[in-house]
Coordinates of C-alpha atoms and ligand atoms in Angstrom, one line a residue:
M1 CA 108.2 59.7 91.1
K2 CA 107.8 63.4 91.5
F3 CA 109.0 65.9 94.2
P4 CA 106.2 67.0 96.4
I5 CA 104.7 70.3 95.1
I6 CA 106.0 72.3 98.0
V7 CA 109.6 71.2 97.4
V8 CA 109.3 72.2 93.7
L9 CA 107.9 75.6 94.7
I10 CA 110.7 76.2 97.2
L11 CA 113.3 75.2 94.6
L12 CA 111.7 77.7 92.1
T13 CA 111.8 80.3 94.8
L14 CA 115.4 79.8 95.6
S15 CA 116.6 79.8 92.1
T16 CA 114.8 83.0 91.2
T17 CA 115.5 85.1 94.3
T18 CA 119.2 84.6 94.2
L19 CA 119.3 86.0 90.7
S20 CA 117.4 89.3 91.5
K21 CA 119.5 92.4 92.1
A22 CA 119.1 93.1 95.8
E23 CA 119.9 96.7 96.2
L24 CA 116.8 97.4 98.1
D25 CA 116.9 97.2 101.9
A26 CA 114.3 96.5 104.6
N27 CA 116.0 99.0 106.9
Y28 CA 116.5 101.7 104.4
Y29 CA 114.6 104.4 106.3
D30 CA 115.5 103.2 109.8
K31 CA 117.6 106.3 110.5
T32 CA 116.0 108.9 108.2
C33 CA 112.3 108.2 108.6
P34 CA 111.5 105.6 111.3
Q35 CA 107.8 106.5 111.2
I36 CA 107.4 105.7 107.5
E37 CA 105.5 102.4 107.9
D38 CA 103.2 103.7 110.6
I39 CA 102.3 106.8 108.6
I40 CA 101.5 104.8 105.5
S41 CA 99.6 102.0 107.2
E42 CA 97.5 104.5 109.1
T43 CA 96.6 106.5 105.9
V44 CA 95.8 103.3 104.0
Q45 CA 93.7 101.8 106.8
S46 CA 91.6 104.9 107.4
A47 CA 91.1 105.5 103.6
S48 CA 90.1 101.8 103.2
K49 CA 87.5 102.1 106.0
Q50 CA 86.0 105.1 104.2
D51 CA 86.0 103.3 100.8
P52 CA 86.3 99.5 100.6
K53 CA 87.3 99.7 97.0
I54 CA 90.7 101.0 97.9
P55 CA 92.7 97.8 98.8
A56 CA 92.1 96.3 95.3
R57 CA 92.9 99.6 93.6
I58 CA 96.2 100.0 95.4
L59 CA 97.3 96.4 94.8
R60 CA 96.6 96.9 91.1
M61 CA 98.4 100.3 91.1
F62 CA 101.6 98.6 92.3
F63 CA 101.4 96.0 89.5
H64 CA 100.9 98.6 86.8
D65 CA 103.6 100.9 88.2
C66 CA 106.2 98.1 88.3
F67 CA 105.2 96.7 84.8
I68 CA 105.7 100.1 83.1
R69 CA 109.3 101.5 83.4
G70 CA 109.8 99.6 86.6
C71 CA 108.7 100.4 90.1
D72 CA 109.3 104.2 89.8
A73 CA 106.0 105.8 90.6
S74 CA 105.6 106.8 86.9
I75 CA 101.9 105.9 87.4
L76 CA 101.5 108.8 89.8
L77 CA 102.7 111.6 87.5
D78 CA 100.0 113.9 86.1
S79 CA 99.8 114.7 82.4
T80 CA 101.3 118.1 81.4
D81 CA 100.7 120.5 78.5
T82 CA 103.3 118.6 76.5
N83 CA 103.0 115.1 77.8
E84 CA 100.1 112.6 78.3
A85 CA 101.1 110.5 81.3
E86 CA 100.5 106.8 82.1
K87 CA 97.6 107.7 84.3
D88 CA 95.7 108.9 81.2
G89 CA 96.5 105.9 79.1
P90 CA 93.5 103.5 78.3
P91 CA 93.8 101.4 81.4
N92 CA 93.5 104.7 83.3
L93 CA 89.8 104.2 83.2
S94 CA 90.1 101.5 85.8
V95 CA 93.0 102.6 88.1
H96 CA 91.8 105.1 90.8
S97 CA 92.5 106.3 94.3
F98 CA 95.9 107.8 93.7
Y99 CA 94.9 110.3 96.3
V100 CA 95.7 107.8 99.1
I101 CA 99.3 107.7 98.0
D102 CA 99.4 111.5 97.7
D103 CA 97.9 111.8 101.2
A104 CA 100.6 109.6 102.7
K105 CA 103.3 111.5 100.8
A106 CA 102.0 114.8 102.2
K107 CA 102.2 113.4 105.8
L108 CA 105.7 112.0 105.1
E109 CA 106.9 115.3 103.7
K110 CA 106.0 116.8 107.1
A111 CA 107.5 114.1 109.2
C112 CA 110.7 113.5 107.2
P113 CA 111.1 116.1 104.4
H114 CA 112.4 115.0 101.0
T115 CA 113.3 111.5 102.1
V116 CA 110.7 108.9 101.1
S117 CA 110.2 108.1 97.4
C118 CA 106.7 107.8 96.0
A119 CA 107.7 104.4 94.6
D120 CA 108.4 103.1 98.1
I121 CA 105.1 104.4 99.3
I122 CA 103.2 102.4 96.6
A123 CA 105.2 99.3 97.5
I124 CA 104.4 99.6 101.3
A125 CA 100.8 100.5 100.7
A126 CA 100.4 97.4 98.4
R127 CA 101.7 95.3 101.3
D128 CA 99.4 97.0 103.7
V129 CA 96.3 96.4 101.6
V130 CA 97.1 92.7 101.3
T131 CA 97.6 92.3 105.0
L132 CA 94.5 94.3 106.0
S133 CA 92.4 92.2 103.7
G134 CA 93.4 89.0 105.5
G135 CA 96.5 88.2 103.4
P136 CA 100.1 87.7 104.6
F137 CA 102.4 90.4 106.1
W138 CA 106.0 90.8 104.9
E139 CA 108.9 93.2 105.3
V140 CA 108.9 95.5 102.2
L141 CA 112.3 96.2 100.8
K142 CA 112.9 100.0 100.3
G143 CA 115.2 102.5 98.6
R144 CA 113.5 102.9 95.2
K145 CA 113.8 106.2 93.4
D146 CA 111.1 108.0 91.5
G147 CA 111.3 108.4 87.7
R148 CA 110.8 111.5 85.6
I149 CA 109.1 109.9 82.6
S150 CA 105.5 108.7 82.3
K151 CA 103.9 108.1 78.9
A152 CA 100.3 107.1 78.2
S153 CA 101.5 105.2 75.2
D154 CA 103.6 102.8 77.4
T155 CA 100.4 101.3 78.9
I156 CA 100.1 99.2 75.8
N157 CA 102.7 97.0 77.4
L158 CA 100.4 96.0 80.2
P159 CA 99.1 92.4 79.7
A160 CA 95.6 92.4 78.3
P161 CA 92.9 90.2 79.8
T162 CA 92.5 88.5 76.4
L163 CA 96.1 87.1 76.4
N164 CA 96.7 83.4 76.4
V165 CA 99.1 81.7 78.8
T166 CA 102.1 81.7 76.4
Q167 CA 101.7 85.5 75.9
L168 CA 101.4 86.0 79.6
I169 CA 104.5 84.0 80.3
Q170 CA 106.4 86.2 77.8
S171 CA 105.0 89.4 79.3
F172 CA 106.2 88.4 82.7
A173 CA 109.6 87.0 81.5
K174 CA 110.3 90.5 80.0
R175 CA 110.4 91.7 83.6
D176 CA 112.4 88.7 84.8
L177 CA 109.3 87.2 86.4
S178 CA 108.9 83.4 86.2
I179 CA 105.9 81.2 85.4
K180 CA 105.5 80.7 89.2
D181 CA 105.4 84.5 89.6
L182 CA 102.7 84.8 86.9
V183 CA 100.4 82.3 88.5
T184 CA 101.1 83.6 92.0
L185 CA 100.6 87.3 91.2
S186 CA 97.5 86.5 89.2
G187 CA 96.2 85.6 92.6
G188 CA 95.9 89.3 93.2
H189 CA 92.6 88.9 91.5
T190 CA 91.3 87.6 94.8
L191 CA 90.5 91.3 95.4
G192 CA 88.4 93.7 93.4
F193 CA 86.1 94.3 90.6
S194 CA 86.1 94.3 86.8
H195 CA 84.0 96.2 84.3
C196 CA 82.0 94.4 81.6
S197 CA 84.4 95.6 78.9
S198 CA 87.2 93.4 80.3
F199 CA 85.4 90.1 79.7
Q200 CA 82.4 90.9 77.4
S201 CA 84.0 89.2 74.4
R202 CA 83.7 85.9 76.3
I203 CA 80.0 86.1 76.9
H204 CA 78.7 87.6 73.6
N205 CA 79.3 86.2 70.2
F206 CA 82.5 84.6 71.4
S207 CA 83.1 82.6 68.2
L208 CA 81.3 81.4 65.1
L209 CA 80.4 78.2 67.0
H210 CA 79.9 79.4 70.5
D211 CA 78.1 82.5 71.8
I212 CA 79.8 81.9 75.2
D213 CA 83.5 80.9 75.7
P214 CA 83.2 77.1 76.3
T215 CA 85.9 77.2 79.0
L216 CA 83.4 79.2 81.2
N217 CA 81.2 77.4 83.6
T218 CA 77.7 77.8 82.1
N219 CA 75.8 79.1 85.1
F220 CA 78.6 81.5 85.9
A221 CA 78.5 82.8 82.3
L222 CA 74.7 83.3 82.4
G223 CA 75.2 85.3 85.6
L224 CA 77.8 87.5 83.8
K225 CA 75.4 87.9 80.8
N226 CA 72.8 89.1 83.3
K227 CA 75.1 91.7 84.6
C228 CA 76.5 92.7 81.2
P229 CA 73.5 92.1 79.0
K230 CA 74.6 93.8 75.8
P231 CA 77.9 93.4 73.8
N232 CA 78.6 97.0 74.7
T233 CA 76.8 97.6 77.9
T234 CA 75.7 101.1 78.4
D235 CA 76.2 101.2 82.2
P236 CA 79.8 102.3 82.8
N237 CA 79.7 100.9 86.4
A238 CA 78.4 97.5 85.4
G239 CA 80.6 94.5 86.0
Q240 CA 81.5 91.6 88.4
F241 CA 83.7 91.0 91.4
L242 CA 86.9 89.1 90.6
D243 CA 86.2 86.2 93.0
S244 CA 83.4 85.2 95.3
T245 CA 85.1 86.8 98.3
A246 CA 86.4 90.0 96.6
S247 CA 87.2 91.9 99.8
V248 CA 89.1 89.1 101.4
F249 CA 92.6 88.2 100.4
D250 CA 92.5 84.4 100.2
N251 CA 93.0 81.5 97.8
D252 CA 89.4 81.5 96.5
Y253 CA 90.6 82.9 93.1
F254 CA 92.4 79.6 92.4
I255 CA 89.4 77.5 93.4
Q256 CA 87.2 79.6 91.1
I257 CA 89.3 79.3 88.1
L258 CA 89.6 75.5 88.5
G259 CA 85.7 75.6 88.3
G260 CA 85.6 77.6 85.1
K261 CA 84.7 80.8 87.0
G262 CA 87.7 83.0 86.1
L263 CA 86.6 86.3 84.7
F264 CA 89.3 87.0 82.1
S265 CA 90.6 84.7 79.4
S266 CA 94.0 85.4 81.0
D267 CA 92.8 83.9 84.3
Q268 CA 91.2 80.9 82.7
S269 CA 94.2 80.2 80.5
L270 CA 96.2 79.3 83.7
V271 CA 94.2 76.1 84.1
G272 CA 94.4 75.2 80.5
D273 CA 98.1 74.6 80.3
S274 CA 100.3 72.0 82.1
R275 CA 103.0 74.6 82.8
T276 CA 100.7 76.5 85.1
K277 CA 97.8 74.2 86.1
W278 CA 99.8 72.3 88.7
I279 CA 100.6 75.6 90.5
V280 CA 97.0 76.7 90.5
E281 CA 96.0 73.3 92.0
A282 CA 98.7 73.6 94.7
F283 CA 97.4 77.0 95.7
A284 CA 93.7 76.0 95.6
K285 CA 94.5 73.1 97.9
D286 CA 96.6 75.0 100.4
Q287 CA 96.2 78.7 101.1
S288 CA 99.4 78.8 103.2
V289 CA 101.5 77.7 100.1
F290 CA 99.8 80.5 98.1
F291 CA 100.6 83.1 100.8
K292 CA 104.2 82.1 101.1
E293 CA 104.7 82.3 97.3
F294 CA 102.8 85.5 97.1
V295 CA 105.2 87.2 99.4
D296 CA 108.1 85.9 97.4
S297 CA 106.6 87.1 94.1
M298 CA 105.6 90.5 95.5
L299 CA 109.3 91.0 96.5
K300 CA 110.3 90.2 93.0
L301 CA 107.7 92.4 91.4
G302 CA 108.9 95.2 93.7
N303 CA 112.4 94.8 92.3
V304 CA 111.5 95.2 88.7
G305 CA 113.3 98.0 86.9
V306 CA 114.4 99.8 90.1
L307 CA 116.1 103.0 89.1
E308 CA 119.8 103.6 89.9
N309 CA 119.6 107.3 89.4
G310 CA 116.1 108.6 90.1
E311 CA 114.9 111.3 92.4
V312 CA 112.8 111.5 95.5
R313 CA 109.8 113.5 94.3
L314 CA 108.5 116.2 96.6
N315 CA 105.0 115.8 95.2
C316 CA 104.1 112.4 93.6
K317 CA 102.1 114.1 90.8
V318 CA 105.0 116.2 89.4
V319 CA 108.7 115.7 88.7
N320 CA 111.1 117.9 90.8
N321 CA 112.3 121.1 89.1
Ligands
HEM1 C1 98.4 88.5 84.6 C2 98.1 89.5 83.9 C3 97.0 90.4 84.3 C4 95.9 90.8 83.6 C5 95.7 90.5 82.1 C6 95.1 91.7 84.4 C7 93.9 92.3 84.0 C8 93.0 92.9 84.8 C9 91.8 93.5 84.3 C10 91.3 93.6 82.9 C11 91.2 94.0 85.4 C12 89.8 94.7 85.5 C13 89.9 96.2 85.1 C14 88.5 96.7 85.0 O1 87.7 96.3 84.2 O2 88.1 97.6 85.8 C15 92.0 93.8 86.6 C16 91.7 94.1 87.8 C17 92.6 93.9 88.9 N1 93.8 93.4 88.9 FE1 94.7 92.5 87.3 N2 95.6 91.7 85.7 C18 96.7 91.0 85.7 C19 97.6 90.8 86.7 C20 97.4 91.4 88.0 C21 98.4 91.4 89.0 C22 99.8 90.8 88.9 C23 97.9 92.0 90.1 C24 98.4 92.3 91.5 C25 99.3 91.5 92.1 C26 96.5 92.4 89.7 C27 95.6 93.0 90.5 C28 94.3 93.4 90.1 C29 93.3 93.9 91.1 C30 93.5 94.0 92.6 C31 92.2 94.2 90.3 C32 90.9 94.8 90.8 C33 91.0 96.3 90.7 C34 89.8 97.1 91.3 O3 88.9 96.5 91.9 O4 89.7 98.3 91.1 N3 96.3 92.0 88.4 N4 93.1 93.1 86.1
NAG2 C1 91.4 109.3 83.3 O1 90.6 109.2 84.4 C2 90.0 110.4 84.9 C3 89.1 110.1 86.1 O2 89.7 109.1 86.9 C4 89.3 111.1 83.8 O3 88.9 112.4 84.3 C5 90.2 111.3 82.6 O4 89.4 111.9 81.6 C6 90.7 110.0 82.1 N1 91.6 110.1 81.0 C7 91.5 109.4 79.9 C8 92.5 109.7 78.8 O5 90.7 108.5 79.7
NAG3 C1 98.7 82.3 72.0 O1 98.5 83.4 71.1 C2 99.4 83.5 70.1 C3 99.2 84.8 69.4 O2 97.9 85.0 69.0 C4 99.4 82.3 69.2 O3 100.4 82.4 68.2 C5 99.6 81.0 70.1 O4 99.4 79.9 69.3 C6 98.7 81.0 71.3 N1 99.1 80.0 72.2 C7 98.3 79.1 72.8 C8 98.9 78.2 73.8 O5 97.1 79.2 72.7
NAG4 C1 78.9 87.9 65.6 O1 80.1 87.9 65.0 C2 80.1 87.6 63.6 C3 81.5 87.6 63.0 O2 82.3 86.8 63.8 C4 79.3 88.8 62.9 O3 79.2 88.5 61.5 C5 77.9 88.9 63.6 O4 77.2 90.0 63.1 C6 78.0 89.0 65.1 N1 76.7 89.0 65.7 C7 76.3 89.9 66.5 C8 74.9 89.7 67.1 O5 77.0 90.9 66.9
NAG5 C1 81.5 98.0 70.9 O1 82.7 98.6 71.4 C2 83.8 98.4 70.6 C3 85.0 99.0 71.2 O2 84.7 99.9 72.2 C4 83.6 98.9 69.2 O3 84.7 98.7 68.3 C5 82.3 98.3 68.6 O4 82.0 98.8 67.4 C6 81.1 98.4 69.5 N1 80.0 97.6 69.0 C7 78.8 98.0 69.1 C8 77.8 97.0 68.6 O5 78.4 99.1 69.5

């Protein structure tokens, strides 16, 4: 009566990858900077050993970079006297650890001067953090160029955790990303941490009828209330890990949201709609299906808005003169 889920996913994959513009190339730096991947992996691994928060932060950095003005490292530019950069937009409060990319860039400028774009460093680092957290490995396509524009006001275009599934689908479609990509990439929430502010409206005075969002598992919600006791919690570090194994890249996120234990409304909305729920179920059931699709969707995310005429920044924090 129906195709097996894996066949449907493969068909979705084929139909979408053939449409994406494939200017990027796995071998882009083979001649000009053969050490690129070793230098980045080494930097990311040693930084992650020092600070276990780094893998999640770098994965999220890649998502934010690609969603605003395409994957052009606009997220790395510092504000100037005349311009407030993306970094200093409201979601700035929760993206950190830019120094890891800056460190890798400094080493790459020594090894292969003025060759490797900051946008490619983020893309490779994002792959590295997934792999070193237990997720899949894939060949990153390279050849992105860095942009010269970064505006704090653009960050309003990042999807908010309060969005419903229809709004999320629209936000992803604007970047030529499909419903499958939305569900798959949301699986990035297998890593990391959220502050109370991102989910507090679900656990305090949710609606006239319900103090707590009824789509939340009750015990889970009480645990969240315990961590974030007030509508505006005073502790800026308070919050909750995004899934029960937040330093391991696995399919637990999908199992959790099926049990009403998704932190954000955006996560939970994926199980409340027939367009997305079947994909969540397929990933919860079989981690290898999730891993395979995650690789495909990360390649598509890495292709969003790639610049034709950008530059290779010398310093990821400032545009070239
Ligand atoms: C679908 C729309 C998405 C929404 C609404 C969303 C929203 C959020 C929010 C609100 C946080 C918590 C920020 C905080 O309070 O500190 C967060 C964290 C995170 N997000 Fe997403 N996100 C989305 C998609 C993604 C995607 C596509 C990825 C990567 C593939 C991703 C990776 C992460 C990671 C790794 C963290 C943890 C960051 C850390 O521990 O520092 N998110 N996200
Ligand atoms: C951005 O974050 C940094 C710390 O990471 C902070 O010093 C700065 O004030 C923040 N900017 C805004 C506009 O919130
Ligand atoms: C999602 O939110 C939009 C805007 O608030 C609303 O018009 C729409 O009905 C909602 N859709 C669903 C499926 O809840
Ligand atoms: C809860 O929200 C309602 C409006 O939706 C408001 O009138 C009431 O004061 C709120 N209660 C608390 C404790 O914040
Ligand atoms: C809580 O914070 C929000 C936004 O930060 C603000 O609009 C609201 O007035 C605050 N509520 C209380 C009770 O402090």
